[in-house]
Amino acid sequence: GNSVTQMEGPVTLSEEAFLTINCTYTATGYPSLFWYVQYPGEGLQLLLKATKADDKGSNKGFEATYRKETTSFHLEKGSVQVSDSAVYFCALSDDGGATNKLIFGTGTLLAVQP
Amino acid sequence: ETGVTQSPTHLIKTRGQQVTLRCSSQSGHNTVSWYQQALGQGPQFIFQYYREEENGRGNFPPRFSGLQFPNYSSELNVNALELDDSALYLCASSFQTGQGTEAFFGQGTRLTVV
């Protein structure tokens, strides 16, 4: 079945450091890929998405490229801020068009220190 | 434009009881999905409603049931509560169903079963 695997956290970085959170997926079809962010005590917010191979999603300085050959969608940011501290979830949507059901990874906690 | 709102925010129930959680979808959205997020895990898809009909279901037992109303708000009902049902329950709405459609999440209802 379809699944998402994320690197385990926590990831602890100093402010202005470079961030990479790895995400790989398994899917039978051609999924759409997403990164969601969850701040403490809040629901999920869409950070970025890509719907086909080689697409790059970007938002708020974060980027991720849909790599079909490596089945990956790694999240990157060139310079993190304390306000980026949150849990990041990689997800895919691949339900043959019937639903926009999302399959999530287990999440990666990012802690940015001043 | 109002966002997705869920009620209540927190709830404590006793094992064996029944619970109803509510969700108001974002204005203009006709699709609602429900997810269960256990502590330290990614959200798991429970089911989705599109124009008042269930059009997709995850691996949850029948004691998890739902409704969608003509105004596209929704309820999640859980019967015969078990301790393992303790989790954050997230509702997400979207303007249509189908792979790749962005889902907008509410802040969730934290259910504790004792």
PDB file of C-alpha atoms in Angstrom:
ATOM      1  CA  GLY A   1       0.000   0.000   0.000  1.00  0.00           C
ATOM      2  CA  ASN A   2       0.887   3.648  -0.184  1.00  0.00           C
ATOM      3  CA  SER A   3       3.099   5.020   2.564  1.00  0.00           C
ATOM      4  CA  VAL A   4       5.349   7.914   3.565  1.00  0.00           C
ATOM      5  CA  THR A   5       8.601   7.673   5.500  1.00  0.00           C
ATOM      6  CA  GLN A   6      10.159  10.706   7.160  1.00  0.00           C
ATOM      7  CA  MET A   7      13.420  11.159   8.996  1.00  0.00           C
ATOM      8  CA  GLU A   8      12.963  10.890  12.728  1.00  0.00           C
ATOM      9  CA  GLY A   9      13.369  13.913  14.915  1.00  0.00           C
ATOM     10  CA  PRO A  10      13.888  15.942  16.776  1.00  0.00           C
ATOM     11  CA  VAL A  11      16.009  18.078  14.520  1.00  0.00           C
ATOM     12  CA  THR A  12      17.734  20.813  16.504  1.00  0.00           C
ATOM     13  CA  LEU A  13      19.333  23.703  14.627  1.00  0.00           C
ATOM     14  CA  SER A  14      20.713  27.124  15.371  1.00  0.00           C
ATOM     15  CA  GLU A  15      19.059  30.147  13.815  1.00  0.00           C
ATOM     16  CA  GLU A  16      20.160  30.769  10.191  1.00  0.00           C
ATOM     17  CA  ALA A  17      21.273  27.156   9.720  1.00  0.00           C
ATOM     18  CA  PHE A  18      20.343  25.127   6.629  1.00  0.00           C
ATOM     19  CA  LEU A  19      17.458  22.702   7.022  1.00  0.00           C
ATOM     20  CA  THR A  20      16.788  19.410   5.292  1.00  0.00           C
ATOM     21  CA  ILE A  21      14.030  17.013   6.327  1.00  0.00           C
ATOM     22  CA  ASN A  22      14.022  13.828   4.288  1.00  0.00           C
ATOM     23  CA  CYS A  23      10.833  12.273   2.972  1.00  0.00           C
ATOM     24  CA  THR A  24      10.414   9.226   0.746  1.00  0.00           C
ATOM     25  CA  TYR A  25       7.204   7.624  -0.429  1.00  0.00           C
ATOM     26  CA  THR A  26       5.755   4.428  -1.800  1.00  0.00           C
ATOM     27  CA  ALA A  27       2.799   4.703  -4.150  1.00  0.00           C
ATOM     28  CA  THR A  28       1.248   2.582  -6.853  1.00  0.00           C
ATOM     29  CA  GLY A  29       0.152   5.491  -9.011  1.00  0.00           C
ATOM     30  CA  TYR A  30       1.234   9.087  -9.516  1.00  0.00           C
ATOM     31  CA  PRO A  31       0.631  10.814  -6.202  1.00  0.00           C
ATOM     32  CA  SER A  32       0.478  14.448  -5.303  1.00  0.00           C
ATOM     33  CA  LEU A  33       2.927  15.322  -2.532  1.00  0.00           C
ATOM     34  CA  PHE A  34       2.562  17.779   0.326  1.00  0.00           C
ATOM     35  CA  TRP A  35       4.358  19.253   3.310  1.00  0.00           C
ATOM     36  CA  TYR A  36       2.175  20.312   6.220  1.00  0.00           C
ATOM     37  CA  VAL A  37       3.319  22.157   9.357  1.00  0.00           C
ATOM     38  CA  GLN A  38       1.795  21.913  12.823  1.00  0.00           C
ATOM     39  CA  TYR A  39       2.611  24.600  15.368  1.00  0.00           C
ATOM     40  CA  PRO A  40       2.117  23.807  19.066  1.00  0.00           C
ATOM     41  CA  GLY A  41      -1.541  23.507  19.965  1.00  0.00           C
ATOM     42  CA  GLU A  42      -2.742  24.064  16.419  1.00  0.00           C
ATOM     43  CA  GLY A  43      -4.061  22.094  13.477  1.00  0.00           C
ATOM     44  CA  LEU A  44      -2.184  21.447  10.255  1.00  0.00           C
ATOM     45  CA  GLN A  45      -1.325  24.117   7.727  1.00  0.00           C
ATOM     46  CA  LEU A  46      -0.336  23.396   4.167  1.00  0.00           C
ATOM     47  CA  LEU A  47       3.243  24.562   3.615  1.00  0.00           C
ATOM     48  CA  LEU A  48       3.736  23.539  -0.009  1.00  0.00           C
ATOM     49  CA  LYS A  49       2.743  20.939  -2.560  1.00  0.00           C
ATOM     50  CA  ALA A  50       3.751  19.398  -5.903  1.00  0.00           C
ATOM     51  CA  THR A  51       1.433  17.459  -8.170  1.00  0.00           C
ATOM     52  CA  LYS A  52       3.743  15.907 -10.747  1.00  0.00           C
ATOM     53  CA  ALA A  53       7.309  14.749 -11.216  1.00  0.00           C
ATOM     54  CA  ASP A  54      10.013  17.473 -11.225  1.00  0.00           C
ATOM     55  CA  ASP A  55       7.596  20.071  -9.842  1.00  0.00           C
ATOM     56  CA  LYS A  56       9.065  22.288  -7.127  1.00  0.00           C
ATOM     57  CA  GLY A  57       6.785  23.525  -4.380  1.00  0.00           C
ATOM     58  CA  SER A  58       7.863  26.587  -2.441  1.00  0.00           C
ATOM     59  CA  ASN A  59       6.511  28.844   0.286  1.00  0.00           C
ATOM     60  CA  LYS A  60       7.954  31.075   3.026  1.00  0.00           C
ATOM     61  CA  GLY A  61      11.519  30.154   2.034  1.00  0.00           C
ATOM     62  CA  PHE A  62      10.829  26.406   2.141  1.00  0.00           C
ATOM     63  CA  GLU A  63      11.244  24.278  -0.984  1.00  0.00           C
ATOM     64  CA  ALA A  64      10.721  20.666  -1.994  1.00  0.00           C
ATOM     65  CA  THR A  65      11.129  18.970  -5.383  1.00  0.00           C
ATOM     66  CA  TYR A  66       9.091  15.963  -6.502  1.00  0.00           C
ATOM     67  CA  ARG A  67      11.688  13.349  -7.509  1.00  0.00           C
ATOM     68  CA  LYS A  68      10.016  10.351  -9.109  1.00  0.00           C
ATOM     69  CA  GLU A  69      13.276   8.514  -9.794  1.00  0.00           C
ATOM     70  CA  THR A  70      14.177   8.487  -6.087  1.00  0.00           C
ATOM     71  CA  THR A  71      10.549   8.614  -4.810  1.00  0.00           C
ATOM     72  CA  SER A  72      11.500  11.544  -2.597  1.00  0.00           C
ATOM     73  CA  PHE A  73      10.175  14.961  -1.605  1.00  0.00           C
ATOM     74  CA  HIS A  74      12.778  16.405   0.764  1.00  0.00           C
ATOM     75  CA  LEU A  75      12.000  19.691   2.517  1.00  0.00           C
ATOM     76  CA  GLU A  76      14.722  22.371   2.540  1.00  0.00           C
ATOM     77  CA  LYS A  77      15.203  25.892   3.828  1.00  0.00           C
ATOM     78  CA  GLY A  78      18.329  27.936   3.480  1.00  0.00           C
ATOM     79  CA  SER A  79      18.133  29.840   6.764  1.00  0.00           C
ATOM     80  CA  VAL A  80      15.787  28.787   9.549  1.00  0.00           C
ATOM     81  CA  GLN A  81      14.290  31.077  12.165  1.00  0.00           C
ATOM     82  CA  VAL A  82      13.118  30.420  15.709  1.00  0.00           C
ATOM     83  CA  SER A  83       9.557  30.876  14.444  1.00  0.00           C
ATOM     84  CA  ASP A  84       9.996  27.819  12.186  1.00  0.00           C
ATOM     85  CA  SER A  85       9.997  25.556  15.243  1.00  0.00           C
ATOM     86  CA  ALA A  86       7.129  23.124  14.686  1.00  0.00           C
ATOM     87  CA  VAL A  87       6.315  19.582  13.586  1.00  0.00           C
ATOM     88  CA  TYR A  88       6.569  18.987   9.847  1.00  0.00           C
ATOM     89  CA  PHE A  89       4.562  16.286   8.090  1.00  0.00           C
ATOM     90  CA  CYS A  90       5.164  14.892   4.636  1.00  0.00           C
ATOM     91  CA  ALA A  91       2.022  13.509   2.975  1.00  0.00           C
ATOM     92  CA  LEU A  92       0.782  12.045  -0.268  1.00  0.00           C
ATOM     93  CA  SER A  93      -2.553  11.931  -2.003  1.00  0.00           C
ATOM     94  CA  ASP A  94      -3.131   9.009  -4.361  1.00  0.00           C
ATOM     95  CA  ASP A  95      -6.650   7.656  -4.310  1.00  0.00           C
ATOM     96  CA  GLY A  96      -7.370   7.243  -8.000  1.00  0.00           C
ATOM     97  CA  GLY A  97      -9.316  10.464  -8.038  1.00  0.00           C
ATOM     98  CA  ALA A  98     -12.050   9.327  -5.671  1.00  0.00           C
ATOM     99  CA  THR A  99     -10.989  11.381  -2.665  1.00  0.00           C
ATOM    100  CA  ASN A 100      -8.260  13.785  -1.592  1.00  0.00           C
ATOM    101  CA  LYS A 101      -7.400  11.430   1.265  1.00  0.00           C
ATOM    102  CA  LEU A 102      -3.943  12.142   2.658  1.00  0.00           C
ATOM    103  CA  ILE A 103      -1.425   9.594   3.906  1.00  0.00           C
ATOM    104  CA  PHE A 104       0.969  11.184   6.381  1.00  0.00           C
ATOM    105  CA  GLY A 105       4.401  10.379   7.672  1.00  0.00           C
ATOM    106  CA  THR A 106       5.000  10.311  11.411  1.00  0.00           C
ATOM    107  CA  GLY A 107       6.212  13.898  11.515  1.00  0.00           C
ATOM    108  CA  THR A 108       9.559  15.528  12.278  1.00  0.00           C
ATOM    109  CA  LEU A 109       9.932  17.941  15.166  1.00  0.00           C
ATOM    110  CA  LEU A 110      12.127  20.920  14.339  1.00  0.00           C
ATOM    111  CA  ALA A 111      13.527  22.990  17.187  1.00  0.00           C
ATOM    112  CA  VAL A 112      15.410  26.159  16.221  1.00  0.00           C
ATOM    113  CA  GLN A 113      17.534  27.780  18.905  1.00  0.00           C
ATOM    114  CA  PRO A 114      18.440  31.480  18.922  1.00  0.00           C
TER     115      PRO A 114
ATOM    116  CA  GLU B   1     -13.985  33.914   4.669  1.00  0.00           C
ATOM    117  CA  THR B   2     -14.159  31.817   7.836  1.00  0.00           C
ATOM    118  CA  GLY B   3     -11.846  28.885   8.348  1.00  0.00           C
ATOM    119  CA  VAL B   4     -12.560  25.366   9.539  1.00  0.00           C
ATOM    120  CA  THR B   5     -13.858  25.327  13.099  1.00  0.00           C
ATOM    121  CA  GLN B   6     -14.211  22.338  15.389  1.00  0.00           C
ATOM    122  CA  SER B   7     -16.020  21.858  18.679  1.00  0.00           C
ATOM    123  CA  PRO B   8     -15.419  21.157  21.414  1.00  0.00           C
ATOM    124  CA  THR B   9     -11.683  21.803  21.719  1.00  0.00           C
ATOM    125  CA  HIS B  10     -11.215  19.338  24.550  1.00  0.00           C
ATOM    126  CA  LEU B  11     -13.316  16.455  25.827  1.00  0.00           C
ATOM    127  CA  ILE B  12     -12.967  13.782  28.495  1.00  0.00           C
ATOM    128  CA  LYS B  13     -15.099  10.653  28.235  1.00  0.00           C
ATOM    129  CA  THR B  14     -15.308   7.338  30.035  1.00  0.00           C
ATOM    130  CA  ARG B  15     -14.618   4.032  28.315  1.00  0.00           C
ATOM    131  CA  GLY B  16     -17.797   2.616  26.782  1.00  0.00           C
ATOM    132  CA  GLN B  17     -19.448   6.005  26.304  1.00  0.00           C
ATOM    133  CA  GLN B  18     -20.345   7.633  23.005  1.00  0.00           C
ATOM    134  CA  VAL B  19     -19.045  10.960  21.682  1.00  0.00           C
ATOM    135  CA  THR B  20     -19.987  13.404  18.928  1.00  0.00           C
ATOM    136  CA  LEU B  21     -17.481  15.847  17.484  1.00  0.00           C
ATOM    137  CA  ARG B  22     -18.491  18.702  15.208  1.00  0.00           C
ATOM    138  CA  CYS B  23     -16.910  20.518  12.304  1.00  0.00           C
ATOM    139  CA  SER B  24     -17.917  23.574  10.312  1.00  0.00           C
ATOM    140  CA  SER B  25     -16.258  23.584   6.937  1.00  0.00           C
ATOM    141  CA  GLN B  26     -14.714  26.610   5.285  1.00  0.00           C
ATOM    142  CA  SER B  27     -17.097  28.756   3.264  1.00  0.00           C
ATOM    143  CA  GLY B  28     -17.571  27.352  -0.259  1.00  0.00           C
ATOM    144  CA  HIS B  29     -16.235  23.893   0.596  1.00  0.00           C
ATOM    145  CA  ASN B  30     -18.369  20.792  -0.041  1.00  0.00           C
ATOM    146  CA  THR B  31     -15.970  18.081   1.122  1.00  0.00           C
ATOM    147  CA  VAL B  32     -15.064  17.178   4.685  1.00  0.00           C
ATOM    148  CA  SER B  33     -12.524  14.611   5.902  1.00  0.00           C
ATOM    149  CA  TRP B  34     -11.826  13.383   9.406  1.00  0.00           C
ATOM    150  CA  TYR B  35      -8.447  12.255  10.746  1.00  0.00           C
ATOM    151  CA  GLN B  36      -7.261  10.726  14.010  1.00  0.00           C
ATOM    152  CA  GLN B  37      -3.858  11.827  15.278  1.00  0.00           C
ATOM    153  CA  ALA B  38      -2.463   9.786  18.146  1.00  0.00           C
ATOM    154  CA  LEU B  39       0.239  11.361  20.278  1.00  0.00           C
ATOM    155  CA  GLY B  40       3.537  11.540  18.412  1.00  0.00           C
ATOM    156  CA  GLN B  41       2.053  10.148  15.197  1.00  0.00           C
ATOM    157  CA  GLY B  42       0.857  11.480  11.880  1.00  0.00           C
ATOM    158  CA  PRO B  43      -2.873  11.866  11.221  1.00  0.00           C
ATOM    159  CA  GLN B  44      -4.721   8.749  10.035  1.00  0.00           C
ATOM    160  CA  PHE B  45      -7.630   9.090   7.579  1.00  0.00           C
ATOM    161  CA  ILE B  46     -10.976   8.020   9.054  1.00  0.00           C
ATOM    162  CA  PHE B  47     -13.414   8.925   6.263  1.00  0.00           C
ATOM    163  CA  GLN B  48     -14.488  11.614   3.820  1.00  0.00           C
ATOM    164  CA  TYR B  49     -17.881  13.091   2.953  1.00  0.00           C
ATOM    165  CA  TYR B  50     -18.672  14.732  -0.355  1.00  0.00           C
ATOM    166  CA  ARG B  51     -22.058  16.414  -0.781  1.00  0.00           C
ATOM    167  CA  GLU B  52     -23.530  14.518   2.166  1.00  0.00           C
ATOM    168  CA  GLU B  53     -22.355  11.071   1.019  1.00  0.00           C
ATOM    169  CA  GLU B  54     -19.426   9.068   2.392  1.00  0.00           C
ATOM    170  CA  ASN B  55     -17.032   8.598  -0.537  1.00  0.00           C
ATOM    171  CA  GLY B  56     -14.002   7.085   1.157  1.00  0.00           C
ATOM    172  CA  ARG B  57     -13.124   5.324   4.388  1.00  0.00           C
ATOM    173  CA  GLY B  58      -9.892   4.381   6.117  1.00  0.00           C
ATOM    174  CA  ASN B  59      -9.139   1.366   8.285  1.00  0.00           C
ATOM    175  CA  PHE B  60     -11.430   2.219  11.190  1.00  0.00           C
ATOM    176  CA  PRO B  61     -14.172   0.033  12.704  1.00  0.00           C
ATOM    177  CA  PRO B  62     -17.883   0.716  12.131  1.00  0.00           C
ATOM    178  CA  ARG B  63     -18.236   2.291  15.580  1.00  0.00           C
ATOM    179  CA  PHE B  64     -16.673   5.339  13.907  1.00  0.00           C
ATOM    180  CA  SER B  65     -19.452   6.943  11.891  1.00  0.00           C
ATOM    181  CA  GLY B  66     -20.238  10.321  10.455  1.00  0.00           C
ATOM    182  CA  LEU B  67     -22.683  12.684   8.874  1.00  0.00           C
ATOM    183  CA  GLN B  68     -22.503  15.637   6.566  1.00  0.00           C
ATOM    184  CA  PHE B  69     -25.340  18.147   6.575  1.00  0.00           C
ATOM    185  CA  PRO B  70     -26.810  20.222   3.702  1.00  0.00           C
ATOM    186  CA  ASN B  71     -24.679  23.204   4.789  1.00  0.00           C
ATOM    187  CA  TYR B  72     -21.632  20.858   4.506  1.00  0.00           C
ATOM    188  CA  SER B  73     -20.864  20.892   8.225  1.00  0.00           C
ATOM    189  CA  SER B  74     -20.103  17.473   9.633  1.00  0.00           C
ATOM    190  CA  GLU B  75     -20.168  15.265  12.700  1.00  0.00           C
ATOM    191  CA  LEU B  76     -17.946  12.400  13.764  1.00  0.00           C
ATOM    192  CA  ASN B  77     -19.545   9.887  16.111  1.00  0.00           C
ATOM    193  CA  VAL B  78     -17.639   7.278  18.033  1.00  0.00           C
ATOM    194  CA  ASN B  79     -19.525   4.570  19.947  1.00  0.00           C
ATOM    195  CA  ALA B  80     -18.275   2.271  22.694  1.00  0.00           C
ATOM    196  CA  LEU B  81     -15.187   4.380  23.376  1.00  0.00           C
ATOM    197  CA  GLU B  82     -11.922   2.588  24.053  1.00  0.00           C
ATOM    198  CA  LEU B  83      -8.808   3.924  25.761  1.00  0.00           C
ATOM    199  CA  ASP B  84      -6.959   3.805  22.415  1.00  0.00           C
ATOM    200  CA  ASP B  85      -9.460   6.284  20.974  1.00  0.00           C
ATOM    201  CA  SER B  86      -7.696   9.009  22.956  1.00  0.00           C
ATOM    202  CA  ALA B  87      -6.266  11.290  20.286  1.00  0.00           C
ATOM    203  CA  LEU B  88      -6.521  14.615  18.496  1.00  0.00           C
ATOM    204  CA  TYR B  89      -9.350  14.465  15.945  1.00  0.00           C
ATOM    205  CA  LEU B  90      -8.858  16.731  12.972  1.00  0.00           C
ATOM    206  CA  CYS B  91     -11.411  17.857  10.460  1.00  0.00           C
ATOM    207  CA  ALA B  92     -10.366  19.111   7.035  1.00  0.00           C
ATOM    208  CA  SER B  93     -12.468  20.715   4.332  1.00  0.00           C
ATOM    209  CA  SER B  94     -11.843  21.312   0.644  1.00  0.00           C
ATOM    210  CA  PHE B  95     -13.767  22.838  -2.242  1.00  0.00           C
ATOM    211  CA  GLN B  96     -13.868  19.553  -4.108  1.00  0.00           C
ATOM    212  CA  THR B  97     -12.722  16.000  -3.774  1.00  0.00           C
ATOM    213  CA  GLY B  98      -9.985  14.383  -5.844  1.00  0.00           C
ATOM    214  CA  GLN B  99      -6.251  13.857  -5.606  1.00  0.00           C
ATOM    215  CA  GLY B 100      -4.170  16.958  -5.124  1.00  0.00           C
ATOM    216  CA  THR B 101      -6.966  19.178  -3.851  1.00  0.00           C
ATOM    217  CA  GLU B 102      -5.774  21.234  -0.903  1.00  0.00           C
ATOM    218  CA  ALA B 103      -7.326  20.355   2.441  1.00  0.00           C
ATOM    219  CA  PHE B 104      -7.750  23.052   5.104  1.00  0.00           C
ATOM    220  CA  PHE B 105      -7.557  21.768   8.657  1.00  0.00           C
ATOM    221  CA  GLY B 106      -9.259  22.868  11.829  1.00  0.00           C
ATOM    222  CA  GLN B 107      -7.467  23.082  15.162  1.00  0.00           C
ATOM    223  CA  GLY B 108      -8.812  19.736  16.264  1.00  0.00           C
ATOM    224  CA  THR B 109     -10.664  18.227  19.219  1.00  0.00           C
ATOM    225  CA  ARG B 110      -8.520  16.602  21.879  1.00  0.00           C
ATOM    226  CA  LEU B 111     -10.417  13.518  23.135  1.00  0.00           C
ATOM    227  CA  THR B 112      -9.273  11.763  26.282  1.00  0.00           C
ATOM    228  CA  VAL B 113     -10.870   8.444  27.190  1.00  0.00           C
ATOM    229  CA  VAL B 114     -10.441   7.363  30.813  1.00  0.00           C
TER     230      VAL B 114
END
